[in-house]
PDB file of C-alpha atoms in Angstrom:
ATOM      1  CA  MET J   7      -4.759-129.143 113.079  1.00 44.00           C
ATOM      2  CA  PRO J   8      -4.505-127.629 116.551  1.00 44.00           C
ATOM      3  CA  PRO J   9      -5.409-129.627 119.635  1.00 40.00           C
ATOM      4  CA  THR J  10      -8.880-129.246 121.075  1.00 42.00           C
ATOM      5  CA  LEU J  11      -7.638-127.685 124.285  1.00 40.00           C
ATOM      6  CA  HIS J  12      -5.478-124.603 124.305  1.00 42.00           C
ATOM      7  CA  PRO J  13      -2.415-125.220 126.481  1.00 40.00           C
ATOM      8  CA  ASN J  14      -1.927-122.649 129.194  1.00 41.00           C
ATOM      9  CA  ARG J  15       1.711-122.130 128.265  1.00 40.00           C
ATOM     10  CA  ARG J  16       4.193-120.204 130.397  1.00 40.00           C
ATOM     11  CA  ARG J  17       7.934-120.156 130.261  1.00 40.00           C
ATOM     12  CA  PRO J  18       9.772-120.735 133.577  1.00 38.00           C
ATOM     13  CA  ALA J  19       9.338-117.648 135.709  1.00 40.00           C
ATOM     14  CA  LEU J  20      13.057-117.134 136.218  1.00 37.00           C
ATOM     15  CA  ARG J  21      14.213-117.657 132.643  1.00 40.00           C
ATOM     16  CA  SER J  22      14.553-113.967 131.959  1.00 41.00           C
ATOM     17  CA  ALA J  23      14.200-110.676 133.774  1.00 44.00           C
ATOM     18  CA  ALA J  24      11.835-109.434 131.069  1.00 42.00           C
ATOM     19  CA  LEU J  25       9.397-112.282 131.671  1.00 37.00           C
ATOM     20  CA  ALA J  26       9.571-111.782 135.423  1.00 37.00           C
ATOM     21  CA  ARG J  27       8.674-108.120 134.988  1.00 42.00           C
ATOM     22  CA  GLY J  28       5.828-109.097 132.682  1.00 39.00           C
ATOM     23  CA  ILE J  29       4.363-111.534 135.190  1.00 33.00           C
ATOM     24  CA  ALA J  30       4.634-108.967 137.955  1.00 34.00           C
ATOM     25  CA  ALA J  31       2.842-106.382 135.818  1.00 36.00           C
ATOM     26  CA  TRP J  32       0.114-108.880 134.960  1.00 33.00           C
ATOM     27  CA  LEU J  33      -0.472-109.695 138.610  1.00 31.00           C
ATOM     28  CA  ALA J  34      -0.541-106.017 139.511  1.00 33.00           C
ATOM     29  CA  LEU J  35      -3.095-105.229 136.837  1.00 33.00           C
ATOM     30  CA  GLY J  36      -5.237-108.262 137.529  1.00 33.00           C
ATOM     31  CA  VAL J  37      -5.697-108.883 133.790  1.00 32.00           C
ATOM     32  CA  PRO J  38      -6.448-112.433 132.629  1.00 32.00           C
ATOM     33  CA  ALA J  39      -4.004-113.906 130.128  1.00 31.00           C
ATOM     34  CA  ALA J  40      -6.658-114.303 127.409  1.00 31.00           C
ATOM     35  CA  ALA J  41      -7.843-110.688 127.314  1.00 31.00           C
ATOM     36  CA  ARG J  42      -5.771-109.391 124.398  1.00 34.00           C
ATOM     37  CA  ALA J  43      -6.948-108.406 120.929  1.00 38.00           C
ATOM     38  CA  GLN J  44      -6.017-108.666 117.277  1.00 65.00           C
ATOM     39  CA  LEU J  45      -6.404-105.361 115.462  1.00 83.00           C
ATOM     40  CA  ARG J  46      -8.990-105.733 112.690  1.00 90.00           C
ATOM     41  CA  PRO J  47     -11.417-108.390 111.441  1.00 93.00           C
ATOM     42  CA  VAL J  48     -11.544-109.721 107.879  1.00 94.00           C
ATOM     43  CA  GLU J  49     -13.588-107.250 105.832  1.00 95.00           C
ATOM     44  CA  PRO J  50     -17.015-108.275 104.458  1.00 96.00           C
ATOM     45  CA  VAL J  51     -17.441-109.181 100.786  1.00 96.00           C
ATOM     46  CA  GLU J  52     -18.071-106.175  98.521  1.00 93.00           C
ATOM     47  CA  TRP J  53     -20.822-107.190  96.097  1.00 96.00           C
ATOM     48  CA  ARG J  54     -20.864-104.202  93.721  1.00 94.00           C
ATOM     49  CA  VAL J  55     -18.455-105.769  91.244  1.00 94.00           C
ATOM     50  CA  PHE J  56     -21.136-108.463  90.662  1.00 95.00           C
ATOM     51  CA  THR J  57     -24.244-106.257  90.824  1.00 93.00           C
ATOM     52  CA  SER J  58     -23.201-103.045  89.060  1.00 91.00           C
ATOM     53  CA  GLY J  59     -22.458-104.471  85.618  1.00 89.00           C
ATOM     54  CA  ARG J  60     -18.890-103.107  85.864  1.00 93.00           C
ATOM     55  CA  ALA J  61     -15.744-105.214  85.822  1.00 95.00           C
ATOM     56  CA  LEU J  62     -13.356-103.053  87.853  1.00 97.00           C
ATOM     57  CA  GLU J  63     -13.750-101.415  91.249  1.00 97.00           C
ATOM     58  CA  ALA J  64     -11.135 -99.469  93.203  1.00 98.00           C
ATOM     59  CA  GLU J  65     -11.376 -97.648  96.519  1.00 97.00           C
ATOM     60  CA  ILE J  66      -9.107 -95.836  98.958  1.00 98.00           C
ATOM     61  CA  GLY J  67      -9.697 -94.373 102.403  1.00 98.00           C
ATOM     62  CA  GLY J  68      -8.714 -94.414 106.046  1.00 97.00           C
ATOM     63  CA  SER J  69     -10.017 -94.782 109.572  1.00 97.00           C
ATOM     64  CA  VAL J  70      -9.656 -93.388 113.084  1.00 98.00           C
ATOM     65  CA  LEU J  71     -10.463 -95.824 115.896  1.00 97.00           C
ATOM     66  CA  ARG J  72     -10.602 -94.953 119.608  1.00 97.00           C
ATOM     67  CA  GLY J  73     -10.190 -97.445 122.414  1.00 95.00           C
ATOM     68  CA  GLN J  74      -8.478 -99.972 120.121  1.00 94.00           C
ATOM     69  CA  ARG J  75      -6.413-102.714 121.760  1.00 91.00           C
ATOM     70  CA  ALA J  76      -2.992-103.658 120.366  1.00 87.00           C
ATOM     71  CA  SER J  77      -2.608-107.330 121.166  1.00 79.00           C
ATOM     72  CA  LEU J  78       1.112-107.950 121.309  1.00 78.00           C
ATOM     73  CA  ALA J  79       1.878-104.584 122.903  1.00 84.00           C
ATOM     74  CA  GLY J  80      -0.712-105.096 125.654  1.00 86.00           C
ATOM     75  CA  THR J  81      -1.901-101.504 125.301  1.00 90.00           C
ATOM     76  CA  GLN J  82      -5.131 -99.690 124.461  1.00 93.00           C
ATOM     77  CA  GLY J  83      -5.216 -96.434 122.565  1.00 95.00           C
ATOM     78  CA  ASP J  84      -5.977 -94.650 119.311  1.00 97.00           C
ATOM     79  CA  LEU J  85      -5.385 -96.246 115.904  1.00 96.00           C
ATOM     80  CA  VAL J  86      -5.141 -94.332 112.632  1.00 97.00           C
ATOM     81  CA  GLU J  87      -5.151 -96.376 109.415  1.00 96.00           C
ATOM     82  CA  ALA J  88      -3.855 -94.308 106.496  1.00 96.00           C
ATOM     83  CA  GLY J  89      -4.210 -95.483 102.917  1.00 95.00           C
ATOM     84  CA  THR J  90      -6.609 -98.393 103.194  1.00 96.00           C
ATOM     85  CA  PHE J  91      -7.222 -99.626  99.657  1.00 97.00           C
ATOM     86  CA  ARG J  92      -9.023-102.294  97.663  1.00 98.00           C
ATOM     87  CA  VAL J  93      -8.941-103.185  93.957  1.00 98.00           C
ATOM     88  CA  ALA J  94     -11.289-105.809  92.508  1.00 98.00           C
ATOM     89  CA  TRP J  95     -11.380-107.039  88.909  1.00 98.00           C
ATOM     90  CA  ARG J  96     -14.114-109.355  87.633  1.00 97.00           C
ATOM     91  CA  THR J  97     -13.758-111.660  84.685  1.00 96.00           C
ATOM     92  CA  GLY J  98     -16.903-113.645  84.043  1.00 95.00           C
ATOM     93  CA  ARG J  99     -18.015-115.256  87.292  1.00 96.00           C
ATOM     94  CA  VAL J 100     -14.723-114.735  89.135  1.00 98.00           C
ATOM     95  CA  ALA J 101     -13.489-111.591  90.890  1.00 98.00           C
ATOM     96  CA  LEU J 102      -9.851-111.187  91.922  1.00 98.00           C
ATOM     97  CA  GLU J 103      -9.148-108.731  94.726  1.00 98.00           C
ATOM     98  CA  GLY J 104      -6.167-107.170  96.454  1.00 97.00           C
ATOM     99  CA  ALA J 105      -6.551-105.008  99.556  1.00 97.00           C
ATOM    100  CA  GLY J 106      -4.639-103.730 102.536  1.00 94.00           C
ATOM    101  CA  THR J 107      -3.529-100.826 104.697  1.00 94.00           C
ATOM    102  CA  LEU J 108      -0.434 -98.838 103.758  1.00 94.00           C
ATOM    103  CA  GLN J 109       0.383 -97.423 107.207  1.00 94.00           C
ATOM    104  CA  ARG J 110      -0.852 -97.710 110.786  1.00 93.00           C
ATOM    105  CA  PHE J 111      -0.204 -95.182 113.547  1.00 95.00           C
ATOM    106  CA  PHE J 112      -1.000 -96.130 117.137  1.00 94.00           C
ATOM    107  CA  HIS J 113      -0.870 -93.965 120.271  1.00 95.00           C
ATOM    108  CA  ASP J 114      -0.799 -95.862 123.578  1.00 93.00           C
ATOM    109  CA  ARG J 115      -3.286 -94.486 126.124  1.00 92.00           C
ATOM    110  CA  SER J 116      -3.274 -97.211 128.790  1.00 91.00           C
ATOM    111  CA  ARG J 117      -1.803-100.643 129.472  1.00 89.00           C
ATOM    112  CA  PHE J 118      -4.058-103.628 130.071  1.00 86.00           C
ATOM    113  CA  ALA J 119      -1.425-106.411 129.926  1.00 82.00           C
ATOM    114  CA  PRO J 120       2.348-106.938 129.725  1.00 82.00           C
ATOM    115  CA  VAL J 121       3.961-107.072 126.301  1.00 80.00           C
ATOM    116  CA  ASP J 122       3.933-110.450 124.553  1.00 71.00           C
ATOM    117  CA  VAL J 123       7.272-112.118 125.324  1.00 64.00           C
ATOM    118  CA  LEU J 124       6.605-114.869 122.766  1.00 66.00           C
ATOM    119  CA  GLY J 125       5.991-112.205 120.107  1.00 61.00           C
ATOM    120  CA  ASP J 126       9.399-110.585 120.752  1.00 69.00           C
ATOM    121  CA  VAL J 127       7.821-107.152 121.146  1.00 76.00           C
ATOM    122  CA  SER J 128      10.551-104.571 121.663  1.00 69.00           C
ATOM    123  CA  ALA J 129       8.765-101.278 120.949  1.00 65.00           C
ATOM    124  CA  THR J 130       7.815 -99.426 124.113  1.00 71.00           C
ATOM    125  CA  GLY J 131       5.545 -96.714 122.713  1.00 76.00           C
ATOM    126  CA  PRO J 132       3.713 -94.533 123.406  1.00 89.00           C
ATOM    127  CA  ARG J 133       3.689 -94.061 119.623  1.00 91.00           C
ATOM    128  CA  ARG J 134       3.908 -97.042 117.291  1.00 90.00           C
ATOM    129  CA  HIS J 135       4.115 -97.069 113.501  1.00 89.00           C
ATOM    130  CA  ASP J 136       3.897-100.069 111.172  1.00 90.00           C
ATOM    131  CA  SER J 137       2.677-101.241 107.800  1.00 88.00           C
ATOM    132  CA  GLY J 138      -0.803-102.733 107.796  1.00 86.00           C
ATOM    133  CA  ASP J 139      -1.816-106.179 106.614  1.00 86.00           C
ATOM    134  CA  TYR J 140      -2.273-107.029 102.921  1.00 93.00           C
ATOM    135  CA  ARG J 141      -4.918-109.409 101.634  1.00 95.00           C
ATOM    136  CA  ILE J 142      -5.397-111.319  98.385  1.00 97.00           C
ATOM    137  CA  GLN J 143      -8.684-113.081  97.720  1.00 98.00           C
ATOM    138  CA  THR J 144     -10.830-114.674  95.033  1.00 98.00           C
ATOM    139  CA  VAL J 145     -14.633-114.474  94.946  1.00 98.00           C
ATOM    140  CA  VAL J 146     -16.493-116.975  92.747  1.00 98.00           C
ATOM    141  CA  ARG J 147     -20.134-116.366  91.873  1.00 98.00           C
ATOM    142  CA  LEU J 148     -22.180-119.545  92.434  1.00 98.00           C
ATOM    143  CA  THR J 149     -25.580-118.399  91.165  1.00 97.00           C
ATOM    144  CA  PRO J 150     -26.595-117.774  87.510  1.00 95.00           C
ATOM    145  CA  ASP J 151     -26.027-114.271  86.175  1.00 91.00           C
ATOM    146  CA  ALA J 152     -29.747-113.878  85.488  1.00 91.00           C
ATOM    147  CA  TRP J 153     -30.681-114.300  89.142  1.00 93.00           C
ATOM    148  CA  ARG J 154     -31.445-111.212  91.184  1.00 90.00           C
ATOM    149  CA  SER J 155     -29.745-112.797  94.192  1.00 96.00           C
ATOM    150  CA  VAL J 156     -26.008-113.433  94.220  1.00 97.00           C
ATOM    151  CA  GLY J 157     -24.347-116.334  96.034  1.00 98.00           C
ATOM    152  CA  ALA J 158     -20.579-116.575  96.184  1.00 98.00           C
ATOM    153  CA  LEU J 159     -17.633-118.512  97.585  1.00 98.00           C
ATOM    154  CA  ARG J 160     -14.681-116.454  98.820  1.00 98.00           C
ATOM    155  CA  PHE J 161     -11.199-117.671  99.720  1.00 97.00           C
ATOM    156  CA  GLY J 162      -8.020-115.746 100.357  1.00 97.00           C
ATOM    157  CA  THR J 163      -5.041-115.027 102.552  1.00 96.00           C
ATOM    158  CA  ARG J 164      -3.594-112.250 104.699  1.00 91.00           C
ATOM    159  CA  LEU J 165       0.128-111.898 104.114  1.00 89.00           C
ATOM    160  CA  PRO J 166       2.737-111.651 106.914  1.00 83.00           C
ATOM    161  CA  THR J 167       3.781-108.077 106.111  1.00 82.00           C
ATOM    162  CA  THR J 168       3.572-106.573 109.612  1.00 81.00           C
ATOM    163  CA  ASP J 169       6.431-106.256 112.105  1.00 79.00           C
ATOM    164  CA  ASN J 170       5.455-108.164 115.247  1.00 72.00           C
ATOM    165  CA  THR J 171       8.134-106.379 117.304  1.00 76.00           C
ATOM    166  CA  MET J 172       6.073-103.183 116.976  1.00 82.00           C
ATOM    167  CA  GLY J 173       3.235-104.897 118.820  1.00 77.00           C
ATOM    168  CA  LEU J 174       0.468-104.048 116.353  1.00 81.00           C
ATOM    169  CA  ASP J 175       0.032-107.422 114.669  1.00 79.00           C
ATOM    170  CA  ARG J 176       1.370-110.974 114.577  1.00 78.00           C
ATOM    171  CA  ASP J 177       3.473-111.188 111.374  1.00 78.00           C
ATOM    172  CA  ALA J 178       1.646-114.451 110.602  1.00 80.00           C
ATOM    173  CA  THR J 179      -0.052-115.886 107.506  1.00 85.00           C
ATOM    174  CA  ASP J 180      -3.845-116.290 107.659  1.00 92.00           C
ATOM    175  CA  PHE J 181      -6.156-118.253 105.354  1.00 96.00           C
ATOM    176  CA  PHE J 182      -9.906-117.699 105.174  1.00 97.00           C
ATOM    177  CA  VAL J 183     -12.873-119.089 103.251  1.00 98.00           C
ATOM    178  CA  THR J 184     -16.496-117.919 103.464  1.00 98.00           C
ATOM    179  CA  VAL J 185     -19.799-118.547 101.703  1.00 98.00           C
ATOM    180  CA  GLY J 186     -22.313-115.740 101.426  1.00 98.00           C
ATOM    181  CA  GLY J 187     -24.841-113.900  99.365  1.00 98.00           C
ATOM    182  CA  ARG J 188     -26.752-110.754  98.544  1.00 98.00           C
ATOM    183  CA  THR J 189     -30.469-110.425  97.856  1.00 98.00           C
ATOM    184  CA  THR J 190     -32.966-107.570  97.570  1.00 97.00           C
ATOM    185  CA  SER J 191     -36.533-106.896  98.622  1.00 96.00           C
ATOM    186  CA  GLY J 192     -37.780-103.646  97.163  1.00 95.00           C
ATOM    187  CA  ALA J 193     -35.269-100.950  98.118  1.00 95.00           C
ATOM    188  CA  LEU J 194     -33.681-103.101 100.802  1.00 97.00           C
ATOM    189  CA  ALA J 195     -30.499-105.061 100.071  1.00 97.00           C
ATOM    190  CA  PHE J 196     -29.428-107.828 102.448  1.00 98.00           C
ATOM    191  CA  THR J 197     -25.887-109.236 102.553  1.00 98.00           C
ATOM    192  CA  GLY J 198     -24.090-111.796 104.655  1.00 98.00           C
ATOM    193  CA  ASP J 199     -21.309-114.341 104.678  1.00 98.00           C
ATOM    194  CA  ALA J 200     -19.772-116.785 107.144  1.00 98.00           C
ATOM    195  CA  GLY J 201     -16.933-119.253 107.115  1.00 98.00           C
ATOM    196  CA  LEU J 202     -13.624-120.395 108.536  1.00 97.00           C
ATOM    197  CA  GLY J 203     -10.438-118.497 109.308  1.00 95.00           C
ATOM    198  CA  ILE J 204      -7.238-120.489 109.848  1.00 93.00           C
ATOM    199  CA  PHE J 205      -4.977-117.956 111.527  1.00 91.00           C
ATOM    200  CA  GLY J 206      -1.357-118.210 112.596  1.00 82.00           C
ATOM    201  CA  THR J 207      -0.418-117.571 116.218  1.00 77.00           C
ATOM    202  CA  ARG J 208       2.719-116.546 118.123  1.00 71.00           C
ATOM    203  CA  GLU J 209       2.748-119.734 120.219  1.00 71.00           C
ATOM    204  CA  PRO J 210       5.152-122.496 119.050  1.00 72.00           C
ATOM    205  CA  ARG J 211       3.018-125.347 120.445  1.00 73.00           C
ATOM    206  CA  PHE J 212      -0.262-123.935 119.100  1.00 74.00           C
ATOM    207  CA  GLU J 213       0.703-122.622 115.691  1.00 75.00           C
ATOM    208  CA  GLN J 214      -2.749-122.010 114.227  1.00 82.00           C
ATOM    209  CA  ASP J 215      -6.257-121.288 115.404  1.00 85.00           C
ATOM    210  CA  ASP J 216      -9.583-121.938 113.650  1.00 91.00           C
ATOM    211  CA  LEU J 217     -12.156-119.167 114.016  1.00 94.00           C
ATOM    212  CA  LEU J 218     -15.671-118.490 112.785  1.00 96.00           C
ATOM    213  CA  LEU J 219     -15.747-115.437 110.501  1.00 97.00           C
ATOM    214  CA  TYR J 220     -19.039-113.654 109.879  1.00 98.00           C
ATOM    215  CA  SER J 221     -20.666-110.512 108.544  1.00 98.00           C
ATOM    216  CA  ALA J 222     -24.241-109.381 107.954  1.00 98.00           C
ATOM    217  CA  GLY J 223     -25.679-106.139 106.649  1.00 98.00           C
ATOM    218  CA  VAL J 224     -28.673-104.312 105.255  1.00 98.00           C
ATOM    219  CA  SER J 225     -28.868-101.116 103.182  1.00 98.00           C
ATOM    220  CA  TYR J 226     -31.720 -98.964 101.874  1.00 97.00           C
ATOM    221  CA  GLU J 227     -31.010 -98.125  98.228  1.00 93.00           C
ATOM    222  CA  SER J 228     -33.792 -95.819  97.052  1.00 89.00           C
ATOM    223  CA  ASN J 229     -32.259 -92.351  97.443  1.00 86.00           C
ATOM    224  CA  ALA J 230     -29.074 -90.514  96.582  1.00 89.00           C
ATOM    225  CA  LEU J 231     -27.914 -91.171 100.157  1.00 94.00           C
ATOM    226  CA  ILE J 232     -27.834 -94.884 100.959  1.00 97.00           C
ATOM    227  CA  PRO J 233     -27.872 -95.731 104.681  1.00 98.00           C
ATOM    228  CA  SER J 234     -26.535 -99.091 105.854  1.00 98.00           C
ATOM    229  CA  ILE J 235     -25.777-101.110 108.941  1.00 98.00           C
ATOM    230  CA  THR J 236     -23.186-103.891 108.986  1.00 98.00           C
ATOM    231  CA  PHE J 237     -21.989-106.359 111.606  1.00 98.00           C
ATOM    232  CA  VAL J 238     -18.569-107.965 111.179  1.00 98.00           C
ATOM    233  CA  GLY J 239     -16.427-110.086 113.465  1.00 97.00           C
ATOM    234  CA  GLN J 240     -14.897-113.405 114.418  1.00 96.00           C
ATOM    235  CA  LYS J 241     -15.408-115.972 117.205  1.00 94.00           C
ATOM    236  CA  HIS J 242     -13.047-118.594 118.585  1.00 89.00           C
ATOM    237  CA  GLY J 243     -14.166-122.197 119.056  1.00 81.00           C
ATOM    238  CA  SER J 244     -15.651-123.553 122.278  1.00 76.00           C
ATOM    239  CA  GLY J 245     -12.900-126.171 122.700  1.00 73.00           C
ATOM    240  CA  HIS J 246     -10.226-123.746 123.909  1.00 75.00           C
ATOM    241  CA  ARG J 247      -9.624-120.305 125.313  1.00 79.00           C
ATOM    242  CA  GLU J 248      -8.949-117.232 123.210  1.00 82.00           C
ATOM    243  CA  ILE J 249      -5.358-117.115 121.977  1.00 81.00           C
ATOM    244  CA  ARG J 250      -3.396-113.904 122.197  1.00 78.00           C
ATOM    245  CA  GLY J 251      -3.610-112.218 118.814  1.00 78.00           C
ATOM    246  CA  ASN J 252      -6.670-114.229 117.685  1.00 84.00           C
ATOM    247  CA  GLU J 253      -9.377-113.079 120.078  1.00 87.00           C
ATOM    248  CA  ASP J 254     -13.080-112.536 119.477  1.00 93.00           C
ATOM    249  CA  LEU J 255     -13.762-109.376 117.480  1.00 95.00           C
ATOM    250  CA  GLY J 256     -17.069-107.712 116.732  1.00 97.00           C
ATOM    251  CA  GLU J 257     -18.194-104.294 115.568  1.00 97.00           C
ATOM    252  CA  VAL J 258     -21.264-102.633 114.141  1.00 98.00           C
ATOM    253  CA  ARG J 259     -20.852-100.040 111.386  1.00 98.00           C
ATOM    254  CA  VAL J 260     -23.574 -97.508 110.588  1.00 98.00           C
ATOM    255  CA  GLY J 261     -22.889 -95.836 107.273  1.00 98.00           C
ATOM    256  CA  LEU J 262     -23.992 -93.449 104.545  1.00 98.00           C
ATOM    257  CA  ARG J 263     -22.969 -93.822 100.902  1.00 97.00           C
ATOM    258  CA  THR J 264     -23.543 -91.485  97.988  1.00 97.00           C
ATOM    259  CA  GLY J 265     -22.914 -91.990  94.269  1.00 93.00           C
ATOM    260  CA  THR J 266     -22.948 -94.985  91.944  1.00 89.00           C
ATOM    261  CA  ARG J 267     -20.021 -95.117  89.489  1.00 93.00           C
ATOM    262  CA  ARG J 268     -18.099 -92.677  91.706  1.00 96.00           C
ATOM    263  CA  TRP J 269     -19.028 -93.001  95.341  1.00 96.00           C
ATOM    264  CA  MET J 270     -18.119 -91.976  98.882  1.00 98.00           C
ATOM    265  CA  ARG J 271     -18.965 -93.726 102.136  1.00 98.00           C
ATOM    266  CA  VAL J 272     -18.637 -92.784 105.800  1.00 98.00           C
ATOM    267  CA  GLU J 273     -19.217 -95.318 108.584  1.00 98.00           C
ATOM    268  CA  ALA J 274     -19.428 -94.847 112.346  1.00 98.00           C
ATOM    269  CA  VAL J 275     -17.956 -97.824 114.232  1.00 98.00           C
ATOM    270  CA  HIS J 276     -18.851 -99.255 117.633  1.00 98.00           C
ATOM    271  CA  GLY J 277     -17.230-102.395 119.001  1.00 96.00           C
ATOM    272  CA  TYR J 278     -19.424-104.888 120.880  1.00 96.00           C
ATOM    273  CA  GLU J 279     -16.582-107.241 121.802  1.00 93.00           C
ATOM    274  CA  ARG J 280     -14.195-106.062 124.506  1.00 86.00           C
ATOM    275  CA  THR J 281     -11.255-106.457 122.119  1.00 87.00           C
ATOM    276  CA  SER J 282     -12.737-104.194 119.422  1.00 94.00           C
ATOM    277  CA  PRO J 283     -12.565-100.368 119.316  1.00 96.00           C
ATOM    278  CA  ARG J 284     -15.051 -98.455 121.449  1.00 96.00           C
ATOM    279  CA  THR J 285     -15.781 -95.936 118.706  1.00 97.00           C
ATOM    280  CA  GLY J 286     -14.405 -94.955 115.340  1.00 98.00           C
ATOM    281  CA  LEU J 287     -14.930 -93.554 111.886  1.00 98.00           C
ATOM    282  CA  ILE J 288     -14.160 -95.120 108.492  1.00 98.00           C
ATOM    283  CA  ALA J 289     -14.163 -93.027 105.287  1.00 98.00           C
ATOM    284  CA  THR J 290     -13.698 -94.414 101.774  1.00 98.00           C
ATOM    285  CA  ALA J 291     -14.106 -93.225  98.195  1.00 98.00           C
ATOM    286  CA  GLY J 292     -14.204 -95.393  95.110  1.00 97.00           C
ATOM    287  CA  VAL J 293     -14.891 -95.759  91.404  1.00 97.00           C
ATOM    288  CA  LEU J 294     -16.463 -98.420  89.185  1.00 96.00           C
ATOM    289  CA  ARG J 295     -15.237 -98.820  85.614  1.00 94.00           C
TER     290      ARG J 295
END
């Protein structure tokens, strides 16, 4: 387990010209060392595979996010995620899920910090291109099938499929576990989950970080168009400072969904943590079988 205090690590200032330039840039910008951001939070649990009576759900989509920070690159700009996908298959009380992002395209707009020397970032931008992260998870229903409310335990991992030299993500393995549920009151459906994320870092003496993962949402399911609002994010512990690549994330998503067995959803995104995108749009389409 990591120590309770995050070491304020710096290599000797004269070890390399690259580090010296980075320190000079940091001083010139006046940016604190802990102000960098990971790209995206762990997605909330999708409950339809347990509530629809169907055993298979698949979706595909994409997103455009403005004012997104790229942690290792130390830049802020526009992120396009192309080919976000999710496939979930339920057998009995257990759902197996694979998800990820096929490609990410990032356009640097401004620099808020030097590149991460520890992350070996070599790409200079202004345009960056990389594969997204891929996730595998298992969701186990804890409540009886006859209950209107659903409680579930989720555990999974994000695979180290990204190239950290591009500066868009850490190329580290993450593990997460959450407990959550879904319940209804009339036409309103309430969802939420919270738990622990054990995420890899780029720092040799602080190789993992434990974060609180959370999401909460409500939707109104009485019409053909189903409005929803969802909060999703992560928070670091109080015993240490934010670690580069594992900062606090938080965003609110206001969405509209139409359809049941075949559905489409559009969500407007607004980040309420400084490391999350200012604005954005997520669009997905899916099918239940």
